[in-house]
Coordinates of C-alpha atoms and ligand atoms in Angstrom, one line a residue:
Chain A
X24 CA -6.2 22.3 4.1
X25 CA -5.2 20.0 7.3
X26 CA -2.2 20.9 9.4
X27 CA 0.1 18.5 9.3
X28 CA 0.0 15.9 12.1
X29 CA 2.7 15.1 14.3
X30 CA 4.0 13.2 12.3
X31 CA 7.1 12.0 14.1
X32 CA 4.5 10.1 17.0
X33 CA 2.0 8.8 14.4
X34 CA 4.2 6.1 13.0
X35 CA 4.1 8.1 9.7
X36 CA 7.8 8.7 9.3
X37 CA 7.9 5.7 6.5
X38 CA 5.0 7.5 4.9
X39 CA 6.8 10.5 4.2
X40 CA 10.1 9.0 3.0
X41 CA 8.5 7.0 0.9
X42 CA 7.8 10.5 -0.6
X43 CA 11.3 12.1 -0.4
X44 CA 12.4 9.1 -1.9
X45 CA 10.1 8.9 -4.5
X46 CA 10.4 12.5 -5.3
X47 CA 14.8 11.8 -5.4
X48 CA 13.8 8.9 -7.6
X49 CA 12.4 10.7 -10.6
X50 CA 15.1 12.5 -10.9
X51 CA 17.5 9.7 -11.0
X52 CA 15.1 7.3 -12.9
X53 CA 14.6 9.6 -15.7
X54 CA 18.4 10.4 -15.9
X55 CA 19.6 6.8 -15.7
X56 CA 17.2 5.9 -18.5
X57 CA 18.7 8.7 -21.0
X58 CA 22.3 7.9 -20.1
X59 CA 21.3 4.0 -20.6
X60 CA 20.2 4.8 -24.0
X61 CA 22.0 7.8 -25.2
X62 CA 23.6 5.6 -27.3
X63 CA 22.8 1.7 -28.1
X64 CA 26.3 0.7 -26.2
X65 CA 26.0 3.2 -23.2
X66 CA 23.5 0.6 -21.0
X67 CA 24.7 -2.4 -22.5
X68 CA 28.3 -2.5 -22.7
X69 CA 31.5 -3.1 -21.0
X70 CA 33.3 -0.7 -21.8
X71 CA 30.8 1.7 -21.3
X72 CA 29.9 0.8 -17.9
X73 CA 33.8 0.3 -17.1
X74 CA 34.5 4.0 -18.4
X75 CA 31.8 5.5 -16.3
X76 CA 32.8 3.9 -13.0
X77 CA 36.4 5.5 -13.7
X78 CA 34.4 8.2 -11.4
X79 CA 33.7 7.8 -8.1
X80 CA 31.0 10.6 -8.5
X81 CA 29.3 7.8 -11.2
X82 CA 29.6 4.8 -8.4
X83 CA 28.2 7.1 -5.8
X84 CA 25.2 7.8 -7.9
X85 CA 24.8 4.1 -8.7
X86 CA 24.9 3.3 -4.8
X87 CA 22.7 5.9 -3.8
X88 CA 20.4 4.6 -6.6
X89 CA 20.2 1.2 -5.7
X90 CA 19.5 2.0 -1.8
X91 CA 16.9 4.4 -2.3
X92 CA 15.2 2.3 -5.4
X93 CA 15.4 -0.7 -2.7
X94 CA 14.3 1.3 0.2
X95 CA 10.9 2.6 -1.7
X96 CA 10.1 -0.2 -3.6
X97 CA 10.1 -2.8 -0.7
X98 CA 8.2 -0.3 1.6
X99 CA 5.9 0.2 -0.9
X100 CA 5.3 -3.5 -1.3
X101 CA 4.9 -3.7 2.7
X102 CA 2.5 -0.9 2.4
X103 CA 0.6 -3.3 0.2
X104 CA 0.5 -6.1 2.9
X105 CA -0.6 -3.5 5.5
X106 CA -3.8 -3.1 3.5
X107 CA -4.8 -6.4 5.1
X108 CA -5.3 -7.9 8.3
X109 CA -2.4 -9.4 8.7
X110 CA -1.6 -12.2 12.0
X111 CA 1.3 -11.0 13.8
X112 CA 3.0 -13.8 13.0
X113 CA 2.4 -13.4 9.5
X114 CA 3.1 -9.2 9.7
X115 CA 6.9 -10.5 11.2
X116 CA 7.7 -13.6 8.5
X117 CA 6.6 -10.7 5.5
X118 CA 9.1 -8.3 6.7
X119 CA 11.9 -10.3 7.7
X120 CA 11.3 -11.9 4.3
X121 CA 11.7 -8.1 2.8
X122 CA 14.3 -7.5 4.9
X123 CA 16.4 -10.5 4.3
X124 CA 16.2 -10.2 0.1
X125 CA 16.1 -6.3 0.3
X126 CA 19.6 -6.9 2.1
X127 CA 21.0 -9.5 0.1
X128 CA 20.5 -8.0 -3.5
X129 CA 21.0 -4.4 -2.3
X130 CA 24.4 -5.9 -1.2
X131 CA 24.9 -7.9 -4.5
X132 CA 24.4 -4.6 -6.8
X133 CA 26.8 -2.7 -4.5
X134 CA 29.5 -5.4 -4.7
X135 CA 28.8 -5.5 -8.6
X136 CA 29.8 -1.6 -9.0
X137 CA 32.8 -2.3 -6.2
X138 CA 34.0 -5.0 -8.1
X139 CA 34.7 -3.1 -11.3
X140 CA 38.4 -2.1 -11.8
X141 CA 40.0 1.2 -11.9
X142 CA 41.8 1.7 -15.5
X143 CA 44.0 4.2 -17.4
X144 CA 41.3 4.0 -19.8
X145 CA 43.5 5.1 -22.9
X146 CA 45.0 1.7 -22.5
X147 CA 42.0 0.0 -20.8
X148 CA 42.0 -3.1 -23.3
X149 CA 45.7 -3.6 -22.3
X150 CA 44.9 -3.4 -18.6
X151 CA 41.5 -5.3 -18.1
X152 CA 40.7 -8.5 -20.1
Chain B
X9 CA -30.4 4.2 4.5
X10 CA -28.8 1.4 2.5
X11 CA -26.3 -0.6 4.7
X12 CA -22.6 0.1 4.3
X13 CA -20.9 -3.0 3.0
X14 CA -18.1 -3.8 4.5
X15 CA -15.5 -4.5 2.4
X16 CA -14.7 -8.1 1.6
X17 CA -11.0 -8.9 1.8
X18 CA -11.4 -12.1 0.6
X19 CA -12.6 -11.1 -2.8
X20 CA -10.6 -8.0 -2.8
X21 CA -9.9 -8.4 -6.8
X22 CA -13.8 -8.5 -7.4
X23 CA -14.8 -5.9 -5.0
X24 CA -11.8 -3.6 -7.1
X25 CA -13.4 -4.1 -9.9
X26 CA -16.7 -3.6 -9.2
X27 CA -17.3 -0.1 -7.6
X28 CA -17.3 2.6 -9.6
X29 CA -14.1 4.7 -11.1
X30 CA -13.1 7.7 -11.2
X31 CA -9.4 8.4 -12.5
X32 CA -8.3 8.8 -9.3
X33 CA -8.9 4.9 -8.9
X34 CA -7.6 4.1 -11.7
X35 CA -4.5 5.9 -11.6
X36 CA -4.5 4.2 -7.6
X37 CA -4.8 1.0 -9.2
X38 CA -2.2 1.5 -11.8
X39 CA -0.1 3.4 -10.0
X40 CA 0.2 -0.7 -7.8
X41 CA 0.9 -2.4 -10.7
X42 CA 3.4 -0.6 -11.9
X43 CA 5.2 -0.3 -8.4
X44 CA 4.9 -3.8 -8.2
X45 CA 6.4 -4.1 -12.0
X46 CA 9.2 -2.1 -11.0
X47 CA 10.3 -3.6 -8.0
X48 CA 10.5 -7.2 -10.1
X49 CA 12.5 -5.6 -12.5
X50 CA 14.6 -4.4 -9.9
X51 CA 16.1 -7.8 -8.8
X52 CA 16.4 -9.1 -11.9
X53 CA 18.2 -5.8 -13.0
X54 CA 20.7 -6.7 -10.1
X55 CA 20.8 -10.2 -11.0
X56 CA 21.6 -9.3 -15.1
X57 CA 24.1 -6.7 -14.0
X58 CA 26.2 -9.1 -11.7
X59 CA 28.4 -10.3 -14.3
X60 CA 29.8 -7.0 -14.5
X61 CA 32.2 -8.8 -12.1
X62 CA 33.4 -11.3 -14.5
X63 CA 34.9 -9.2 -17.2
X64 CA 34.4 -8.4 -20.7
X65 CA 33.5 -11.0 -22.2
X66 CA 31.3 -12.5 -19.6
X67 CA 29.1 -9.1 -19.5
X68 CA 28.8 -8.9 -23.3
X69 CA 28.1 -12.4 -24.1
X70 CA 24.9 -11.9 -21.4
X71 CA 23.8 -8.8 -22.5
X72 CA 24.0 -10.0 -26.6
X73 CA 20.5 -11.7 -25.5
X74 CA 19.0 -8.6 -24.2
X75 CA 20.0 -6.5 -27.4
X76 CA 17.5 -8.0 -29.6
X77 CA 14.7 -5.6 -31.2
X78 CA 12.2 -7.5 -28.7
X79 CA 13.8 -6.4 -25.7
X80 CA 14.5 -3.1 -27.3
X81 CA 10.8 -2.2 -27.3
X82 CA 10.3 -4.0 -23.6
X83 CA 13.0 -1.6 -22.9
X84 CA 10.5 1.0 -24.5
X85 CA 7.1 -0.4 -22.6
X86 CA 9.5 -0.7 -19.1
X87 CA 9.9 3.4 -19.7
X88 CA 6.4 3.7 -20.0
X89 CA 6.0 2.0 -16.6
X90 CA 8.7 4.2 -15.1
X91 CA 6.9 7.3 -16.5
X92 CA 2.9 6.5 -14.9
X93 CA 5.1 5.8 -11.7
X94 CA 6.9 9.0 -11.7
X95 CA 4.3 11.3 -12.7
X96 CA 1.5 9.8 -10.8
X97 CA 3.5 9.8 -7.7
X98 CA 4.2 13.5 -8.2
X99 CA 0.8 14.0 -8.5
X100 CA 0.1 12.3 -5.3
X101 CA 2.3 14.5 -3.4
X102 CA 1.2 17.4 -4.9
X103 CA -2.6 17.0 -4.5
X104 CA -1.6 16.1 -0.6
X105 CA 1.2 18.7 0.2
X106 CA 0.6 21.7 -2.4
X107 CA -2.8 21.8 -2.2
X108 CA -3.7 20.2 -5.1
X109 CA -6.9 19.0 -4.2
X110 CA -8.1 22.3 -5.9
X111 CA -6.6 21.5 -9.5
X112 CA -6.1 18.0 -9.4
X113 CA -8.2 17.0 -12.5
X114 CA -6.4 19.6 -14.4
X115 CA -3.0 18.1 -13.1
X116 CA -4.7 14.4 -14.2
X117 CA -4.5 15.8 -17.4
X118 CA -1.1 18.0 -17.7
X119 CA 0.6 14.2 -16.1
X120 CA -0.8 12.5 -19.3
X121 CA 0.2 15.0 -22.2
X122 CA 4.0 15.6 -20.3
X123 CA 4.2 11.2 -19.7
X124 CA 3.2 10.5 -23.6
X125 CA 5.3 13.2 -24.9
X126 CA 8.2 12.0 -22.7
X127 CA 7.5 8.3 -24.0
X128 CA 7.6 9.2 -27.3
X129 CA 10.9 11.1 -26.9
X130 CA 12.4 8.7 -25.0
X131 CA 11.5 6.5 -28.0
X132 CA 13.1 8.6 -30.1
X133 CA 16.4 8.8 -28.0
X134 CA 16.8 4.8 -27.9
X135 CA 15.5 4.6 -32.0
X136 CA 17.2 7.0 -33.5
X137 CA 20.8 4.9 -34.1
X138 CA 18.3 2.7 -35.8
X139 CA 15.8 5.2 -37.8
X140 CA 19.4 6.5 -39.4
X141 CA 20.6 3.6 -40.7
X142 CA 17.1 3.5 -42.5
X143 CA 17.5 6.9 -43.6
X144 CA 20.8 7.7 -45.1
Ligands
LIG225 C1 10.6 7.2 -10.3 C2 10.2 7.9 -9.3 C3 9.2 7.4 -8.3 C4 8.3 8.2 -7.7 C5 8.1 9.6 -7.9 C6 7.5 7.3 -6.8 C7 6.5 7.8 -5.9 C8 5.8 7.0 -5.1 C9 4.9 7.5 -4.1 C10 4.6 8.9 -3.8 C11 4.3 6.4 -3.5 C12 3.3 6.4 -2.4 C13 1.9 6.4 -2.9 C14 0.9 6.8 -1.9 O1 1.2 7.7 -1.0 O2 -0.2 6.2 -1.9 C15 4.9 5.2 -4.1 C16 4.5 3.9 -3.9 C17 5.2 2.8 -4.4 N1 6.3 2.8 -5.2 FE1 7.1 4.4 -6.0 N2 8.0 6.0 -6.8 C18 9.1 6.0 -7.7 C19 9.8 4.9 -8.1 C20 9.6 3.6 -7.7 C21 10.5 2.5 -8.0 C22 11.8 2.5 -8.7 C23 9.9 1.4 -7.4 C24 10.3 -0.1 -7.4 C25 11.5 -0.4 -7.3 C26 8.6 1.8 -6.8 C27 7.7 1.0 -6.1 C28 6.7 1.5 -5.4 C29 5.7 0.6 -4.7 C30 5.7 -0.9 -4.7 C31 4.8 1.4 -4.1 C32 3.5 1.0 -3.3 C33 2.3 1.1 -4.1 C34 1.0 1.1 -3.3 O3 1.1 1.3 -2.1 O4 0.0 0.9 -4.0 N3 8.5 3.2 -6.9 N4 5.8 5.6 -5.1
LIG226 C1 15.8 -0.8 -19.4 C2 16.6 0.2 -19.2 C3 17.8 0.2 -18.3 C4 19.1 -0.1 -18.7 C5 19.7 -0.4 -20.1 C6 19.9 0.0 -17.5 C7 21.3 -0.3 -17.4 C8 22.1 -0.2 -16.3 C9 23.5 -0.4 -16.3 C10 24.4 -0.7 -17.5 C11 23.9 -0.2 -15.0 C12 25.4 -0.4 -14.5 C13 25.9 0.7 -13.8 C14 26.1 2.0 -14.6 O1 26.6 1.9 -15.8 O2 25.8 3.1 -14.1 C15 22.7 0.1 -14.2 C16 22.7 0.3 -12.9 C17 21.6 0.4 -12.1 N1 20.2 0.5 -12.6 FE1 19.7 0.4 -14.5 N2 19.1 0.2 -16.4 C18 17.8 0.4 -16.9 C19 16.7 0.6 -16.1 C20 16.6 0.7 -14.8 C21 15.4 0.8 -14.0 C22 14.0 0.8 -14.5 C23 15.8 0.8 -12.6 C24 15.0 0.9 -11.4 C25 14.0 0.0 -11.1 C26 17.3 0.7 -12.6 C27 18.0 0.7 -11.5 C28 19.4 0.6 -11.5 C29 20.2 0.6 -10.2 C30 19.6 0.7 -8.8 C31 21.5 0.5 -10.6 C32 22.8 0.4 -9.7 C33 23.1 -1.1 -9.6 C34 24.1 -1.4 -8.6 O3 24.4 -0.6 -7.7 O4 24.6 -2.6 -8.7 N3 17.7 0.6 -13.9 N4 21.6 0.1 -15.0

């Protein structure tokens, strides 16, 4: 076995949370898929959705997801890239590119879940049209 | 000695599918495409969720066209994705960080038998409403 390097001075630090992250992501993958299809309704349904967000602990989950899940997948695809010889100039349009539409839809999705009311939900049909 | 061939970015699809492979390669190949797949699903996962913000109605009328048995079983197939992901990435950090160098063939194979068993019950979790109905 190697000892590690140091990886704080080698540039690597992306390397290894793209690990942690990936290693929080099963978790949260594999438990978002069951709860989306416990039941036919549960991950495709208003009201389903609209009860869950009644807790905050749900729309924490759901925001956490959606950065890490952003955050992995779009260094992973600029991981790709690196694998070539990239020109400068074309290394700094890829990853403002990333950057820019990694911020805009990781802002969408949070401003989705934000956007969804809190209800009595015994009388949510009266409350929420 | 023969020369070493330096490899050709240009044809980098060719030159990845000519040497020879191992599962290691394979499951380095796969374990792209499938990062790739996800991320694509991703965005348009944000997209379809967006009119969450619209109501009711709004949400339900757009996700009536995504409760068809078709996109049931892409909903299936995604899972399947999801799965080679998770468990190959696992693998990755184990072989690297828990010394798995020294079983990794054997941890090749436990990462297939736990990812088709998972599929399968994972198809059994989203079918089940419908195998009922079948079966009553
Ligand atoms: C579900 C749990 C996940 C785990 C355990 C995981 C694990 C990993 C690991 C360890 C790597 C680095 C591979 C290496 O060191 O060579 C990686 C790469 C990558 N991941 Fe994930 N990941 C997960 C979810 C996701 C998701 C949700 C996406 C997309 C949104 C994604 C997209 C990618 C991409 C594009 C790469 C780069 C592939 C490459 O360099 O060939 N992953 N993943
Ligand atoms: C095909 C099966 C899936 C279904 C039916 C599904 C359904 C849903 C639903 C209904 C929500 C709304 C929030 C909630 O109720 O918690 C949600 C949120 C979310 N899903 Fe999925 N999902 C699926 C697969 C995936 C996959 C494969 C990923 C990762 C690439 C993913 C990532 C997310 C993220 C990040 C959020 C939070 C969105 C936000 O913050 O706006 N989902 N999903």
């Amino acid at each position: 076995m190697y000892k590690h390097q140091n990886s704080r001075s080698s540039g690597s630090f992306s390397w290894v949370f793209q690990r942690v992250t990936g290693l929080i992501l099963v978790v949260v993958m594999i438990g978002h898929y069951i709860l989306m299809h416990y039941t036919p309704e549960s991950g495709h349904s208003y009201d389903a959705v609209l009860a869950r967000m009644q807790s905050n602990w749900y729309r924490v989950l759901d925001l956490t997801f959606i950065v890490l899940a952003m955050y992995h997948g779009l260094n992973g695809v600029w991981g790709i890239f690196r694998d070539y010889k990239l020109k400068q100039w074309q290394a700094i349009t890829i990853m403002s590119l990333l950057i820019i539409v990694g911020l805009a839809f990781t802002l969408w999705g949070i401003k989705t879940i934000l956007d969804i009311p809190y209800v009595q939900t015994s009388t949510s049909e009266l409350l929420v049209k | 000695m023969a020369e070493f061939k330096k490899f050709d970015q240009k044809n980098w699809v060719k030159t990845n599918l000519n040497y020879r492979k191992d599962s290691g390669s394979w499951a380095w190949i796969l374990h792209r495409i499938t990062g790739l797949a996800l991320m694509a699903y991703l965005f348009m996962h944000i997209y379809s969720l967006s009119p969450l913000s619209q109501g009711r109605e709004a949400f339900n009328e757009f996700m009536s066209h995504y409760t068809t048995p078709f996109f049931m079983a892409m909903e299936w197939f995604l899972f399947a994705f999801v799965l080679f992901h998770s468990l190959n990435g696992v693998r990755i950090v184990l072989v690297d960080w828990a010394d798995g160098a020294r079983y990794h063939k054997a941890l090749y194979r436990y990462s297939i038998v736990i990812g088709v068993v998972m599929f399968f019950a994972m198809g059994y979790v989203m079918f089940s409403h419908e195998i009922h109905k079948l079966f009553k």
